Structures are given as C-alpha cells and as structure tokens.
Short mmCIF file of C-alpha atoms in Angstrom, two decimals:
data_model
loop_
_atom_site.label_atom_id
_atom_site.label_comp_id
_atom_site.label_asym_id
_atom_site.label_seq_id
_atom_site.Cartn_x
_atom_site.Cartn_y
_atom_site.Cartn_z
CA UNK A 1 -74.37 -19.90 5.79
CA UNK A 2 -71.87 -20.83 8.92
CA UNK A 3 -69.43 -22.28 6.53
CA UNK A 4 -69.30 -18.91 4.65
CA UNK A 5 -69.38 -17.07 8.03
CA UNK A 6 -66.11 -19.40 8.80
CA UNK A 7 -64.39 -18.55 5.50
CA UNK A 8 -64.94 -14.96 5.93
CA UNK A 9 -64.06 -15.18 9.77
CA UNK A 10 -60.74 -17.12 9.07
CA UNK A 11 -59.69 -14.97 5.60
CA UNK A 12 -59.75 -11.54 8.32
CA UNK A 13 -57.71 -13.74 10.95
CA UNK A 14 -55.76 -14.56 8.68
CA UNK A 15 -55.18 -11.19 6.92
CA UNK A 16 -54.47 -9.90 10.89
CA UNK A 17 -52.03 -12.63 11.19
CA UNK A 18 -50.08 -11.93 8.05
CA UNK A 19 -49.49 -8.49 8.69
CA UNK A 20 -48.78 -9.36 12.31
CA UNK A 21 -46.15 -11.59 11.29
CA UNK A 22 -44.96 -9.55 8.19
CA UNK A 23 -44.29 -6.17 10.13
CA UNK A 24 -42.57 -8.23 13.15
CA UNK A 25 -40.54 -9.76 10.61
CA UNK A 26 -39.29 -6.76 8.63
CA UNK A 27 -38.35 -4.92 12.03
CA UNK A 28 -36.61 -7.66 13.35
CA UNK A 29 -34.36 -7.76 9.73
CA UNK A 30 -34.12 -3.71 9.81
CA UNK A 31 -32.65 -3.65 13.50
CA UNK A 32 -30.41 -6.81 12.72
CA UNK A 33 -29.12 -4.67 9.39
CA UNK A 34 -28.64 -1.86 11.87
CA UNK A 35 -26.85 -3.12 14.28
CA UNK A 36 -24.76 -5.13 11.66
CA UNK A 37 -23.77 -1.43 10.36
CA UNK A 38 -23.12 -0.07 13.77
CA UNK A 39 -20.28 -3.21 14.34
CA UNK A 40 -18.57 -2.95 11.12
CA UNK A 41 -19.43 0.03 8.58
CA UNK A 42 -19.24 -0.60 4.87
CA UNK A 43 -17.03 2.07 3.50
CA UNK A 44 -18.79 4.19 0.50
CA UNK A 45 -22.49 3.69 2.57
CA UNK A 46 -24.38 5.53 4.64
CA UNK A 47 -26.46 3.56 7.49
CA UNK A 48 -29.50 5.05 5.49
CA UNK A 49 -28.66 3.74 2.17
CA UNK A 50 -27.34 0.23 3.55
CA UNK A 51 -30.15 -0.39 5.70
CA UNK A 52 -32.38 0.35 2.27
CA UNK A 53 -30.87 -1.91 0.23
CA UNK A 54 -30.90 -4.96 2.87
CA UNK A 55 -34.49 -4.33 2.83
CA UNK A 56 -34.98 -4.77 -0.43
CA UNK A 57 -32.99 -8.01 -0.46
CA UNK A 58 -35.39 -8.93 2.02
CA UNK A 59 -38.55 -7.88 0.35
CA UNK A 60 -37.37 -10.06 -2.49
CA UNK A 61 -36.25 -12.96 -0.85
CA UNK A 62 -37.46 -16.56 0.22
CA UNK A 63 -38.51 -15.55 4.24
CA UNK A 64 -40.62 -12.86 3.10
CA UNK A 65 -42.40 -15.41 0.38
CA UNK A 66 -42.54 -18.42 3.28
CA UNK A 67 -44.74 -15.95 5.82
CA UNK A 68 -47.64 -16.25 3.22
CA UNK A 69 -47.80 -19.93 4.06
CA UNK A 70 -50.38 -18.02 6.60
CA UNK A 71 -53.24 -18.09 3.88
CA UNK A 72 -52.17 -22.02 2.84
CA UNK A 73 -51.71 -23.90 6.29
CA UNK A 74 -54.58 -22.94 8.49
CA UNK A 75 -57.16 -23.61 5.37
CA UNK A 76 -55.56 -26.81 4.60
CA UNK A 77 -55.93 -28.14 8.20
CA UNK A 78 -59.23 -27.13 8.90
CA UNK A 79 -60.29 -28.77 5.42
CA UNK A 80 -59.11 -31.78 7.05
CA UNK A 81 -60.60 -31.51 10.28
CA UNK A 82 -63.69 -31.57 8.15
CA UNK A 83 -63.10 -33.99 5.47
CA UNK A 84 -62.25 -36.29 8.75
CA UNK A 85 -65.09 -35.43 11.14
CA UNK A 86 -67.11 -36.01 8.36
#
C-alpha cells in the first residue's frame, strides 16, 4: 500500500511540476517574441498575429517536448534509489 501511496503522491507532484514548468516556459517565449516585435517589426504582421505564430512554433518544437522529461527522470531515479537500497 505505501508504494502505491508513493506512485500516486509523485504522479500529482509531478503533474504540479509539469504545468509549473510548462506555463513558466511558454510566458517566458511569449514575452521574448514580444519584445523581439517591439525592436524590429516584421512588415505585413501585426504583434497579435506574430506573437501567434511563434507560439505555435513553440508548441511544436523540441523545448516544449524536453519539459516532459518531468514524468521520466524523477521515476527513473527513485527506481534506483530502490533497486540500490535494496
């Protein structure tokens, strides 16, 4: 039963983590798009629309993919804590 009560417990950390990390993340990219706009405007854009479409470069690309390393890494070291203990 504790071994459950740790999978459960660390799944919900981990799912608080993630989105943590995951909103930080996407409003660190949106204000570095911004401000990018703000120094040199792309002719043809508006802010709006060239914010949007960084965004969903980012949504699709690898930094966005490498945050859910958050549900691999913390499982894979605590399995070895315990293989090791044991």
């Amino acid at each position: 039963m504790q071994f459950v009560r740790l999978v459960v417990g660390g799944f919900i950390l981990q799912c608080i983590l993630y989105i943590c990390i995951m909103l930080y993340s996407r409003s660190v990219r949106r204000e570095k798009l911004e401000d990018r706009w703000d120094a040199e405007p792309v002719e043809g854009l508006t802010r709006e629309v060239y914010v949007s479409q960084g965004m969903v470069k980012y949504e699709n690309g690898l930094r966005r993919r490498l945050i859910l390393l958050v549900f691999v890494i913390p499982p894979i070291i605590v399995g070895t804590i315990i293989y090791f203990i044991n």
